[in-house]
PDB file of N, CA and C in Angstrom:
ATOM      1  N   MET A1316       0.856  -1.174   0.000  1.00 75.00           N
ATOM      2  CA  MET A1316       0.000   0.000   0.000  1.00 75.00           C
ATOM      3  C   MET A1316       0.901   1.236   0.000  1.00 75.00           C
ATOM      4  N   ILE A1317       0.569   2.205  -0.800  1.00 87.00           N
ATOM      5  CA  ILE A1317       1.370   3.423  -0.923  1.00 87.00           C
ATOM      6  C   ILE A1317       1.493   4.160   0.408  1.00 87.00           C
ATOM      7  N   LEU A1318       0.470   4.064   1.243  1.00 89.00           N
ATOM      8  CA  LEU A1318       0.518   4.749   2.543  1.00 89.00           C
ATOM      9  C   LEU A1318       1.647   4.218   3.417  1.00 89.00           C
ATOM     10  N   ASP A1319       2.004   2.932   3.250  1.00 90.00           N
ATOM     11  CA  ASP A1319       3.100   2.354   4.041  1.00 90.00           C
ATOM     12  C   ASP A1319       4.394   3.125   3.787  1.00 90.00           C
ATOM     13  N   GLY A1320       4.644   3.478   2.532  1.00 90.00           N
ATOM     14  CA  GLY A1320       5.840   4.239   2.195  1.00 90.00           C
ATOM     15  C   GLY A1320       5.776   5.669   2.703  1.00 90.00           C
ATOM     16  N   ILE A1321       4.587   6.253   2.672  1.00 90.00           N
ATOM     17  CA  ILE A1321       4.431   7.637   3.117  1.00 90.00           C
ATOM     18  C   ILE A1321       4.577   7.748   4.631  1.00 90.00           C
ATOM     19  N   PHE A1322       3.935   6.840   5.368  1.00 90.00           N
ATOM     20  CA  PHE A1322       3.929   6.934   6.830  1.00 90.00           C
ATOM     21  C   PHE A1322       4.976   6.045   7.502  1.00 90.00           C
ATOM     22  N   GLY A1323       5.756   5.310   6.728  1.00 90.00           N
ATOM     23  CA  GLY A1323       6.886   4.590   7.289  1.00 90.00           C
ATOM     24  C   GLY A1323       6.712   3.110   7.481  1.00 90.00           C
ATOM     25  N   ASN A1324       5.506   2.652   7.753  1.00 92.00           N
ATOM     26  CA  ASN A1324       5.280   1.224   7.916  1.00 92.00           C
ATOM     27  C   ASN A1324       3.795   0.888   7.811  1.00 92.00           C
ATOM     28  N   ARG A1325       3.512  -0.390   7.699  1.00 91.00           N
ATOM     29  CA  ARG A1325       2.147  -0.854   7.504  1.00 91.00           C
ATOM     30  C   ARG A1325       1.264  -0.552   8.712  1.00 91.00           C
ATOM     31  N   THR A1326       1.791  -0.724   9.909  1.00 92.00           N
ATOM     32  CA  THR A1326       0.999  -0.476  11.112  1.00 92.00           C
ATOM     33  C   THR A1326       0.572   0.984  11.189  1.00 92.00           C
ATOM     34  N   ALA A1327       1.484   1.893  10.913  1.00 94.00           N
ATOM     35  CA  ALA A1327       1.163   3.325  10.962  1.00 94.00           C
ATOM     36  C   ALA A1327       0.080   3.667   9.951  1.00 94.00           C
ATOM     37  N   SER A1328       0.200   3.154   8.733  1.00 93.00           N
ATOM     38  CA  SER A1328      -0.801   3.476   7.714  1.00 93.00           C
ATOM     39  C   SER A1328      -2.155   2.866   8.056  1.00 93.00           C
ATOM     40  N   ARG A1329      -2.171   1.663   8.618  1.00 91.00           N
ATOM     41  CA  ARG A1329      -3.436   1.038   9.013  1.00 91.00           C
ATOM     42  C   ARG A1329      -4.121   1.836  10.122  1.00 91.00           C
ATOM     43  N   VAL A1330      -3.334   2.253  11.101  1.00 94.00           N
ATOM     44  CA  VAL A1330      -3.877   3.035  12.219  1.00 94.00           C
ATOM     45  C   VAL A1330      -4.496   4.330  11.708  1.00 94.00           C
ATOM     46  N   LEU A1331      -3.767   5.063  10.890  1.00 95.00           N
ATOM     47  CA  LEU A1331      -4.258   6.351  10.397  1.00 95.00           C
ATOM     48  C   LEU A1331      -5.464   6.194   9.471  1.00 95.00           C
ATOM     49  N   LEU A1332      -5.452   5.169   8.631  1.00 94.00           N
ATOM     50  CA  LEU A1332      -6.573   4.944   7.729  1.00 94.00           C
ATOM     51  C   LEU A1332      -7.843   4.600   8.516  1.00 94.00           C
ATOM     52  N   HIS A1333      -7.708   3.778   9.543  1.00 93.00           N
ATOM     53  CA  HIS A1333      -8.869   3.447  10.377  1.00 93.00           C
ATOM     54  C   HIS A1333      -9.376   4.678  11.128  1.00 93.00           C
ATOM     55  N   LEU A1334      -8.466   5.472  11.629  1.00 95.00           N
ATOM     56  CA  LEU A1334      -8.898   6.702  12.300  1.00 95.00           C
ATOM     57  C   LEU A1334      -9.610   7.636  11.332  1.00 95.00           C
ATOM     58  N   TYR A1335      -9.121   7.703  10.116  1.00 95.00           N
ATOM     59  CA  TYR A1335      -9.760   8.554   9.111  1.00 95.00           C
ATOM     60  C   TYR A1335     -11.190   8.073   8.849  1.00 95.00           C
ATOM     61  N   HIS A1336     -11.357   6.773   8.747  1.00 93.00           N
ATOM     62  CA  HIS A1336     -12.679   6.206   8.436  1.00 93.00           C
ATOM     63  C   HIS A1336     -13.648   6.302   9.616  1.00 93.00           C
ATOM     64  N   TYR A1337     -13.191   5.939  10.814  1.00 93.00           N
ATOM     65  CA  TYR A1337     -14.083   5.840  11.973  1.00 93.00           C
ATOM     66  C   TYR A1337     -14.106   7.084  12.867  1.00 93.00           C
ATOM     67  N   ASN A1338     -13.167   7.997  12.689  1.00 93.00           N
ATOM     68  CA  ASN A1338     -13.010   9.216  13.504  1.00 93.00           C
ATOM     69  C   ASN A1338     -12.440   8.959  14.886  1.00 93.00           C
ATOM     70  N   GLU A1339     -12.786   7.868  15.517  1.00 92.00           N
ATOM     71  CA  GLU A1339     -12.138   7.477  16.769  1.00 92.00           C
ATOM     72  C   GLU A1339     -12.184   5.960  16.851  1.00 92.00           C
ATOM     73  N   ILE A1340     -11.163   5.396  17.493  1.00 92.00           N
ATOM     74  CA  ILE A1340     -11.053   3.937  17.489  1.00 92.00           C
ATOM     75  C   ILE A1340     -10.130   3.476  18.605  1.00 92.00           C
ATOM     76  N   HIS A1341     -10.251   2.213  18.973  1.00 90.00           N
ATOM     77  CA  HIS A1341      -9.332   1.627  19.957  1.00 90.00           C
ATOM     78  C   HIS A1341      -8.497   0.539  19.284  1.00 90.00           C
ATOM     79  N   SER A1342      -7.399   0.204  19.893  1.00 92.00           N
ATOM     80  CA  SER A1342      -6.413  -0.679  19.267  1.00 92.00           C
ATOM     81  C   SER A1342      -6.972  -2.051  18.903  1.00 92.00           C
ATOM     82  N   SER A1343      -7.790  -2.627  19.754  1.00 91.00           N
ATOM     83  CA  SER A1343      -8.286  -3.977  19.459  1.00 91.00           C
ATOM     84  C   SER A1343      -9.218  -3.990  18.249  1.00 91.00           C
ATOM     85  N   ALA A1344      -9.927  -2.905  17.986  1.00 90.00           N
ATOM     86  CA  ALA A1344     -10.797  -2.851  16.807  1.00 90.00           C
ATOM     87  C   ALA A1344      -9.970  -2.896  15.526  1.00 90.00           C
ATOM     88  N   ILE A1345      -8.873  -2.164  15.495  1.00 90.00           N
ATOM     89  CA  ILE A1345      -7.997  -2.185  14.319  1.00 90.00           C
ATOM     90  C   ILE A1345      -7.388  -3.572  14.163  1.00 90.00           C
ATOM     91  N   ALA A1346      -6.897  -4.133  15.260  1.00 91.00           N
ATOM     92  CA  ALA A1346      -6.281  -5.458  15.225  1.00 91.00           C
ATOM     93  C   ALA A1346      -7.280  -6.510  14.739  1.00 91.00           C
ATOM     94  N   ASN A1347      -8.527  -6.424  15.200  1.00 89.00           N
ATOM     95  CA  ASN A1347      -9.551  -7.381  14.762  1.00 89.00           C
ATOM     96  C   ASN A1347      -9.825  -7.254  13.270  1.00 89.00           C
ATOM     97  N   ASP A1348      -9.923  -6.031  12.759  1.00 87.00           N
ATOM     98  CA  ASP A1348     -10.201  -5.835  11.336  1.00 87.00           C
ATOM     99  C   ASP A1348      -9.095  -6.410  10.455  1.00 87.00           C
ATOM    100  N   TYR A1349      -7.853  -6.357  10.906  1.00 87.00           N
ATOM    101  CA  TYR A1349      -6.731  -6.855  10.104  1.00 87.00           C
ATOM    102  C   TYR A1349      -6.265  -8.245  10.520  1.00 87.00           C
ATOM    103  N   GLY A1350      -6.830  -8.789  11.599  1.00 88.00           N
ATOM    104  CA  GLY A1350      -6.407 -10.104  12.057  1.00 88.00           C
ATOM    105  C   GLY A1350      -4.967 -10.116  12.539  1.00 88.00           C
ATOM    106  N   THR A1351      -4.556  -9.037  13.217  1.00 90.00           N
ATOM    107  CA  THR A1351      -3.182  -8.931  13.715  1.00 90.00           C
ATOM    108  C   THR A1351      -3.180  -8.803  15.237  1.00 90.00           C
ATOM    109  N   ALA A1352      -1.991  -8.794  15.801  1.00 94.00           N
ATOM    110  CA  ALA A1352      -1.836  -8.635  17.245  1.00 94.00           C
ATOM    111  C   ALA A1352      -2.157  -7.196  17.660  1.00 94.00           C
ATOM    112  N   VAL A1353      -2.653  -7.044  18.866  1.00 94.00           N
ATOM    113  CA  VAL A1353      -3.033  -5.735  19.385  1.00 94.00           C
ATOM    114  C   VAL A1353      -1.804  -4.895  19.753  1.00 94.00           C
ATOM    115  N   THR A1354      -0.756  -5.525  20.269  1.00 95.00           N
ATOM    116  CA  THR A1354       0.393  -4.790  20.798  1.00 95.00           C
ATOM    117  C   THR A1354       1.027  -3.817  19.798  1.00 95.00           C
ATOM    118  N   PRO A1355       1.360  -4.235  18.561  1.00 95.00           N
ATOM    119  CA  PRO A1355       1.958  -3.257  17.633  1.00 95.00           C
ATOM    120  C   PRO A1355       1.004  -2.104  17.306  1.00 95.00           C
ATOM    121  N   ILE A1356      -0.278  -2.392  17.237  1.00 95.00           N
ATOM    122  CA  ILE A1356      -1.268  -1.342  16.964  1.00 95.00           C
ATOM    123  C   ILE A1356      -1.297  -0.353  18.128  1.00 95.00           C
ATOM    124  N   ARG A1357      -1.358  -0.877  19.339  1.00 95.00           N
ATOM    125  CA  ARG A1357      -1.395  -0.024  20.532  1.00 95.00           C
ATOM    126  C   ARG A1357      -0.138   0.828  20.637  1.00 95.00           C
ATOM    127  N   LEU A1358       1.016   0.235  20.369  1.00 95.00           N
ATOM    128  CA  LEU A1358       2.276   0.978  20.439  1.00 95.00           C
ATOM    129  C   LEU A1358       2.319   2.102  19.404  1.00 95.00           C
ATOM    130  N   GLN A1359       1.797   1.829  18.195  1.00 96.00           N
ATOM    131  CA  GLN A1359       1.772   2.861  17.158  1.00 96.00           C
ATOM    132  C   GLN A1359       0.813   3.986  17.550  1.00 96.00           C
ATOM    133  N   LEU A1360      -0.348   3.651  18.087  1.00 96.00           N
ATOM    134  CA  LEU A1360      -1.281   4.668  18.568  1.00 96.00           C
ATOM    135  C   LEU A1360      -0.628   5.536  19.638  1.00 96.00           C
ATOM    136  N   GLU A1361       0.098   4.915  20.554  1.00 95.00           N
ATOM    137  CA  GLU A1361       0.781   5.657  21.618  1.00 95.00           C
ATOM    138  C   GLU A1361       1.886   6.551  21.059  1.00 95.00           C
ATOM    139  N   ARG A1362       2.597   6.083  20.015  1.00 96.00           N
ATOM    140  CA  ARG A1362       3.623   6.925  19.375  1.00 96.00           C
ATOM    141  C   ARG A1362       2.989   8.168  18.765  1.00 96.00           C
ATOM    142  N   PHE A1363       1.886   7.981  18.061  1.00 96.00           N
ATOM    143  CA  PHE A1363       1.187   9.126  17.475  1.00 96.00           C
ATOM    144  C   PHE A1363       0.655  10.068  18.556  1.00 96.00           C
ATOM    145  N   GLU A1364       0.247   9.502  19.679  1.00 96.00           N
ATOM    146  CA  GLU A1364      -0.222  10.348  20.786  1.00 96.00           C
ATOM    147  C   GLU A1364       0.932  11.169  21.366  1.00 96.00           C
ATOM    148  N   LYS A1365       2.091  10.549  21.522  1.00 97.00           N
ATOM    149  CA  LYS A1365       3.257  11.265  22.056  1.00 97.00           C
ATOM    150  C   LYS A1365       3.692  12.403  21.150  1.00 97.00           C
ATOM    151  N   THR A1366       3.527  12.239  19.836  1.00 95.00           N
ATOM    152  CA  THR A1366       3.915  13.299  18.904  1.00 95.00           C
ATOM    153  C   THR A1366       2.850  14.380  18.778  1.00 95.00           C
ATOM    154  N   GLY A1367       1.694  14.146  19.368  1.00 96.00           N
ATOM    155  CA  GLY A1367       0.631  15.148  19.346  1.00 96.00           C
ATOM    156  C   GLY A1367      -0.338  15.035  18.187  1.00 96.00           C
ATOM    157  N   ILE A1368      -0.175  14.030  17.354  1.00 96.00           N
ATOM    158  CA  ILE A1368      -1.082  13.841  16.222  1.00 96.00           C
ATOM    159  C   ILE A1368      -2.424  13.286  16.685  1.00 96.00           C
ATOM    160  N   LEU A1369      -2.374  12.456  17.720  1.00 97.00           N
ATOM    161  CA  LEU A1369      -3.591  11.854  18.264  1.00 97.00           C
ATOM    162  C   LEU A1369      -3.804  12.274  19.702  1.00 97.00           C
ATOM    163  N   VAL A1370      -5.042  12.192  20.143  1.00 97.00           N
ATOM    164  CA  VAL A1370      -5.402  12.359  21.547  1.00 97.00           C
ATOM    165  C   VAL A1370      -6.166  11.105  21.956  1.00 97.00           C
ATOM    166  N   ALA A1371      -6.165  10.815  23.248  1.00 96.00           N
ATOM    167  CA  ALA A1371      -6.836   9.615  23.732  1.00 96.00           C
ATOM    168  C   ALA A1371      -7.690   9.936  24.940  1.00 96.00           C
ATOM    169  N   LYS A1372      -8.710   9.117  25.126  1.00 94.00           N
ATOM    170  CA  LYS A1372      -9.545   9.224  26.319  1.00 94.00           C
ATOM    171  C   LYS A1372      -9.903   7.811  26.741  1.00 94.00           C
ATOM    172  N   ASN A1373     -10.161   7.654  28.013  1.00 93.00           N
ATOM    173  CA  ASN A1373     -10.575   6.354  28.516  1.00 93.00           C
ATOM    174  C   ASN A1373     -12.089   6.244  28.441  1.00 93.00           C
ATOM    175  N   VAL A1374     -12.543   5.159  27.841  1.00 89.00           N
ATOM    176  CA  VAL A1374     -13.970   4.845  27.774  1.00 89.00           C
ATOM    177  C   VAL A1374     -14.114   3.451  28.367  1.00 89.00           C
ATOM    178  N   GLY A1375     -14.584   3.408  29.602  1.00 89.00           N
ATOM    179  CA  GLY A1375     -14.605   2.135  30.308  1.00 89.00           C
ATOM    180  C   GLY A1375     -13.177   1.678  30.525  1.00 89.00           C
ATOM    181  N   ARG A1376     -12.886   0.454  30.097  1.00 88.00           N
ATOM    182  CA  ARG A1376     -11.526  -0.070  30.233  1.00 88.00           C
ATOM    183  C   ARG A1376     -10.713   0.124  28.952  1.00 88.00           C
ATOM    184  N   SER A1377     -11.323   0.693  27.935  1.00 88.00           N
ATOM    185  CA  SER A1377     -10.633   0.900  26.656  1.00 88.00           C
ATOM    186  C   SER A1377     -10.102   2.320  26.548  1.00 88.00           C
ATOM    187  N   ARG A1378      -9.018   2.437  25.807  1.00 92.00           N
ATOM    188  CA  ARG A1378      -8.453   3.746  25.492  1.00 92.00           C
ATOM    189  C   ARG A1378      -8.805   4.038  24.044  1.00 92.00           C
ATOM    190  N   VAL A1379      -9.577   5.099  23.827  1.00 95.00           N
ATOM    191  CA  VAL A1379     -10.065   5.440  22.498  1.00 95.00           C
ATOM    192  C   VAL A1379      -9.262   6.624  21.964  1.00 95.00           C
ATOM    193  N   PHE A1380      -8.798   6.492  20.724  1.00 96.00           N
ATOM    194  CA  PHE A1380      -7.941   7.494  20.106  1.00 96.00           C
ATOM    195  C   PHE A1380      -8.687   8.230  19.001  1.00 96.00           C
ATOM    196  N   ALA A1381      -8.304   9.505  18.805  1.00 96.00           N
ATOM    197  CA  ALA A1381      -8.859  10.345  17.742  1.00 96.00           C
ATOM    198  C   ALA A1381      -7.770  11.313  17.295  1.00 96.00           C
ATOM    199  N   PHE A1382      -7.967  11.916  16.121  1.00 97.00           N
ATOM    200  CA  PHE A1382      -7.025  12.934  15.665  1.00 97.00           C
ATOM    201  C   PHE A1382      -7.089  14.130  16.607  1.00 97.00           C
ATOM    202  N   ASN A1383      -5.941  14.745  16.840  1.00 97.00           N
ATOM    203  CA  ASN A1383      -5.847  15.924  17.703  1.00 97.00           C
ATOM    204  C   ASN A1383      -6.230  17.165  16.891  1.00 97.00           C
ATOM    205  N   PRO A1384      -7.378  17.762  17.188  1.00 96.00           N
ATOM    206  CA  PRO A1384      -7.810  18.922  16.401  1.00 96.00           C
ATOM    207  C   PRO A1384      -6.897  20.139  16.552  1.00 96.00           C
ATOM    208  N   LYS A1385      -6.035  20.151  17.578  1.00 96.00           N
ATOM    209  CA  LYS A1385      -5.139  21.284  17.801  1.00 96.00           C
ATOM    210  C   LYS A1385      -3.793  21.137  17.084  1.00 96.00           C
ATOM    211  N   SER A1386      -3.522  19.965  16.534  1.00 96.00           N
ATOM    212  CA  SER A1386      -2.244  19.735  15.866  1.00 96.00           C
ATOM    213  C   SER A1386      -2.249  20.318  14.456  1.00 96.00           C
ATOM    214  N   PRO A1387      -1.215  21.092  14.094  1.00 96.00           N
ATOM    215  CA  PRO A1387      -1.141  21.637  12.735  1.00 96.00           C
ATOM    216  C   PRO A1387      -0.831  20.562  11.683  1.00 96.00           C
ATOM    217  N   PHE A1388      -0.423  19.386  12.123  1.00 95.00           N
ATOM    218  CA  PHE A1388      -0.067  18.311  11.197  1.00 95.00           C
ATOM    219  C   PHE A1388      -1.261  17.461  10.779  1.00 95.00           C
ATOM    220  N   VAL A1389      -2.353  17.532  11.517  1.00 96.00           N
ATOM    221  CA  VAL A1389      -3.488  16.654  11.259  1.00 96.00           C
ATOM    222  C   VAL A1389      -4.146  16.941   9.909  1.00 96.00           C
ATOM    223  N   LYS A1390      -4.339  18.204   9.565  1.00 96.00           N
ATOM    224  CA  LYS A1390      -5.004  18.523   8.296  1.00 96.00           C
ATOM    225  C   LYS A1390      -4.220  17.979   7.094  1.00 96.00           C
ATOM    226  N   PRO A1391      -2.897  18.196   7.008  1.00 96.00           N
ATOM    227  CA  PRO A1391      -2.159  17.613   5.873  1.00 96.00           C
ATOM    228  C   PRO A1391      -2.191  16.078   5.867  1.00 96.00           C
ATOM    229  N   ILE A1392      -2.134  15.470   7.045  1.00 96.00           N
ATOM    230  CA  ILE A1392      -2.204  14.006   7.121  1.00 96.00           C
ATOM    231  C   ILE A1392      -3.564  13.527   6.623  1.00 96.00           C
ATOM    232  N   LYS A1393      -4.620  14.197   7.056  1.00 96.00           N
ATOM    233  CA  LYS A1393      -5.963  13.818   6.601  1.00 96.00           C
ATOM    234  C   LYS A1393      -6.126  14.031   5.096  1.00 96.00           C
ATOM    235  N   ASN A1394      -5.478  15.047   4.552  1.00 96.00           N
ATOM    236  CA  ASN A1394      -5.546  15.271   3.101  1.00 96.00           C
ATOM    237  C   ASN A1394      -4.918  14.108   2.344  1.00 96.00           C
ATOM    238  N   ILE A1395      -3.783  13.614   2.811  1.00 95.00           N
ATOM    239  CA  ILE A1395      -3.134  12.451   2.192  1.00 95.00           C
ATOM    240  C   ILE A1395      -4.031  11.226   2.311  1.00 95.00           C
ATOM    241  N   LEU A1396      -4.577  11.018   3.504  1.00 95.00           N
ATOM    242  CA  LEU A1396      -5.468   9.875   3.720  1.00 95.00           C
ATOM    243  C   LEU A1396      -6.706   9.969   2.834  1.00 95.00           C
ATOM    244  N   ALA A1397      -7.243  11.171   2.650  1.00 96.00           N
ATOM    245  CA  ALA A1397      -8.443  11.356   1.823  1.00 96.00           C
ATOM    246  C   ALA A1397      -8.180  10.945   0.378  1.00 96.00           C
ATOM    247  N   ILE A1398      -7.020  11.292  -0.141  1.00 95.00           N
ATOM    248  CA  ILE A1398      -6.684  10.927  -1.521  1.00 95.00           C
ATOM    249  C   ILE A1398      -6.700   9.406  -1.672  1.00 95.00           C
ATOM    250  N   PHE A1399      -6.057   8.713  -0.743  1.00 94.00           N
ATOM    251  CA  PHE A1399      -6.020   7.256  -0.807  1.00 94.00           C
ATOM    252  C   PHE A1399      -7.408   6.661  -0.582  1.00 94.00           C
ATOM    253  N   TYR A1400      -8.093   7.132   0.462  1.00 94.00           N
ATOM    254  CA  TYR A1400      -9.416   6.620   0.838  1.00 94.00           C
ATOM    255  C   TYR A1400     -10.403   6.766  -0.320  1.00 94.00           C
ATOM    256  N   ASN A1401     -10.393   7.930  -0.972  1.00 94.00           N
ATOM    257  CA  ASN A1401     -11.330   8.172  -2.071  1.00 94.00           C
ATOM    258  C   ASN A1401     -10.986   7.382  -3.325  1.00 94.00           C
ATOM    259  N   SER A1402      -9.779   6.833  -3.402  1.00 93.00           N
ATOM    260  CA  SER A1402      -9.408   6.009  -4.551  1.00 93.00           C
ATOM    261  C   SER A1402      -9.839   4.550  -4.364  1.00 93.00           C
ATOM    262  N   LEU A1403     -10.252   4.188  -3.157  1.00 90.00           N
ATOM    263  CA  LEU A1403     -10.689   2.812  -2.895  1.00 90.00           C
ATOM    264  C   LEU A1403     -12.090   2.588  -3.448  1.00 90.00           C
ATOM    265  N   SER A1404     -12.309   1.388  -3.974  1.00 90.00           N
ATOM    266  CA  SER A1404     -13.654   1.024  -4.424  1.00 90.00           C
ATOM    267  C   SER A1404     -14.507   0.680  -3.197  1.00 90.00           C
ATOM    268  N   ILE A1405     -15.795   0.629  -3.386  1.00 89.00           N
ATOM    269  CA  ILE A1405     -16.691   0.261  -2.282  1.00 89.00           C
ATOM    270  C   ILE A1405     -16.343  -1.138  -1.780  1.00 89.00           C
ATOM    271  N   GLU A1406     -16.002  -2.045  -2.688  1.00 88.00           N
ATOM    272  CA  GLU A1406     -15.640  -3.415  -2.291  1.00 88.00           C
ATOM    273  C   GLU A1406     -14.395  -3.420  -1.407  1.00 88.00           C
ATOM    274  N   GLU A1407     -13.396  -2.606  -1.773  1.00 88.00           N
ATOM    275  CA  GLU A1407     -12.173  -2.525  -0.970  1.00 88.00           C
ATOM    276  C   GLU A1407     -12.478  -1.950   0.410  1.00 88.00           C
ATOM    277  N   LYS A1408     -13.318  -0.931   0.461  1.00 87.00           N
ATOM    278  CA  LYS A1408     -13.694  -0.342   1.753  1.00 87.00           C
ATOM    279  C   LYS A1408     -14.433  -1.357   2.615  1.00 87.00           C
ATOM    280  N   GLU A1409     -15.307  -2.146   2.001  1.00 85.00           N
ATOM    281  CA  GLU A1409     -16.044  -3.158   2.761  1.00 85.00           C
ATOM    282  C   GLU A1409     -15.105  -4.216   3.324  1.00 85.00           C
ATOM    283  N   LEU A1410     -14.045  -4.551   2.580  1.00 84.00           N
ATOM    284  CA  LEU A1410     -13.069  -5.525   3.076  1.00 84.00           C
ATOM    285  C   LEU A1410     -12.258  -4.963   4.244  1.00 84.00           C
ATOM    286  N   ILE A1411     -11.799  -3.724   4.110  1.00 83.00           N
ATOM    287  CA  ILE A1411     -10.952  -3.114   5.132  1.00 83.00           C
ATOM    288  C   ILE A1411     -11.761  -2.728   6.359  1.00 83.00           C
ATOM    289  N   PHE A1412     -12.926  -2.149   6.157  1.00 82.00           N
ATOM    290  CA  PHE A1412     -13.737  -1.619   7.254  1.00 82.00           C
ATOM    291  C   PHE A1412     -15.007  -2.442   7.398  1.00 82.00           C
ATOM    292  N   SER A1413     -14.842  -3.734   7.656  1.00 73.00           N
ATOM    293  CA  SER A1413     -15.981  -4.646   7.662  1.00 73.00           C
ATOM    294  C   SER A1413     -16.856  -4.526   8.901  1.00 73.00           C
ATOM    295  N   THR A1414     -16.331  -3.974   9.972  1.00 66.00           N
ATOM    296  CA  THR A1414     -17.060  -3.929  11.232  1.00 66.00           C
ATOM    297  C   THR A1414     -17.765  -2.596  11.410  1.00 66.00           C
ATOM    298  N   ARG A1415     -19.080  -2.642  11.642  1.00 59.00           N
ATOM    299  CA  ARG A1415     -19.829  -1.422  11.968  1.00 59.00           C
ATOM    300  C   ARG A1415     -19.519  -1.059  13.406  1.00 59.00           C
ATOM    301  N   ARG A1416     -19.194   0.186  13.661  1.00 55.00           N
ATOM    302  CA  ARG A1416     -18.866   0.633  15.007  1.00 55.00           C
ATOM    303  C   ARG A1416     -20.059   1.278  15.709  1.00 55.00           C
ATOM    304  N   ARG A1417     -21.019   1.772  14.930  1.00 55.00           N
ATOM    305  CA  ARG A1417     -22.209   2.397  15.504  1.00 55.00           C
ATOM    306  C   ARG A1417     -23.300   2.413  14.447  1.00 55.00           C
ATOM    307  N   PRO A1418     -24.545   2.644  14.841  1.00 53.00           N
ATOM    308  CA  PRO A1418     -25.631   2.666  13.846  1.00 53.00           C
ATOM    309  C   PRO A1418     -25.445   3.798  12.835  1.00 53.00           C
ATOM    310  N   ARG A1419     -25.858   3.538  11.611  1.00 52.00           N
ATOM    311  CA  ARG A1419     -25.766   4.556  10.560  1.00 52.00           C
ATOM    312  C   ARG A1419     -26.918   5.547  10.728  1.00 52.00           C
ATOM    313  N   GLN A1420     -26.611   6.802  10.522  1.00 59.00           N
ATOM    314  CA  GLN A1420     -27.613   7.857  10.579  1.00 59.00           C
ATOM    315  C   GLN A1420     -28.643   7.637   9.472  1.00 59.00           C
ATOM    316  N   LYS A1421     -29.909   7.852   9.770  1.00 63.00           N
ATOM    317  CA  LYS A1421     -30.984   7.644   8.795  1.00 63.00           C
ATOM    318  C   LYS A1421     -30.726   8.495   7.545  1.00 63.00           C
ATOM    319  N   GLY A1422     -30.768   7.829   6.383  1.00 65.00           N
ATOM    320  CA  GLY A1422     -30.583   8.525   5.125  1.00 65.00           C
ATOM    321  C   GLY A1422     -29.136   8.738   4.713  1.00 65.00           C
ATOM    322  N   LYS A1423     -28.169   8.363   5.569  1.00 58.00           N
ATOM    323  CA  LYS A1423     -26.755   8.559   5.234  1.00 58.00           C
ATOM    324  C   LYS A1423     -26.296   7.450   4.288  1.00 58.00           C
ATOM    325  N   PRO A1424     -25.543   7.802   3.209  1.00 62.00           N
ATOM    326  CA  PRO A1424     -25.062   6.772   2.295  1.00 62.00           C
ATOM    327  C   PRO A1424     -24.035   5.879   2.981  1.00 62.00           C
ATOM    328  N   VAL A1425     -23.855   4.663   2.463  1.00 56.00           N
ATOM    329  CA  VAL A1425     -22.932   3.697   3.064  1.00 56.00           C
ATOM    330  C   VAL A1425     -21.517   4.232   3.057  1.00 56.00           C
ATOM    331  N   TYR A1426     -21.034   4.714   1.916  1.00 53.00           N
ATOM    332  CA  TYR A1426     -19.688   5.287   1.814  1.00 53.00           C
ATOM    333  C   TYR A1426     -19.787   6.561   1.014  1.00 53.00           C
ATOM    334  N   GLY A1427     -18.990   7.531   1.412  1.00 47.00           N
ATOM    335  CA  GLY A1427     -19.050   8.735   0.608  1.00 47.00           C
ATOM    336  C   GLY A1427     -18.295   9.866   1.092  1.00 47.00           C
TER     337      GLY A1427
END
């Protein structure tokens, strides 16, 4: 995936792409979608948090991450992610983002 080269590794690109799609997410959700171990995902999320790109909050026993709206780097990162995300077909999006995280708003299109 081209994002791996841009962001340095596969884990980083997966984390950022999932955050772009879901707006907020926890490490085990990303790991489940890709069938990988939670630890590398969690460590990458924590690295992004330390650099200020992400912020986290505790929800129950889970730590939920989101883009940091105060970071000047988030908008350019999201622009790169948008280019890649919008180039994916609906079938590719369904494969990558197979898990619904919350109910869809009435009348909202599936992808768009």
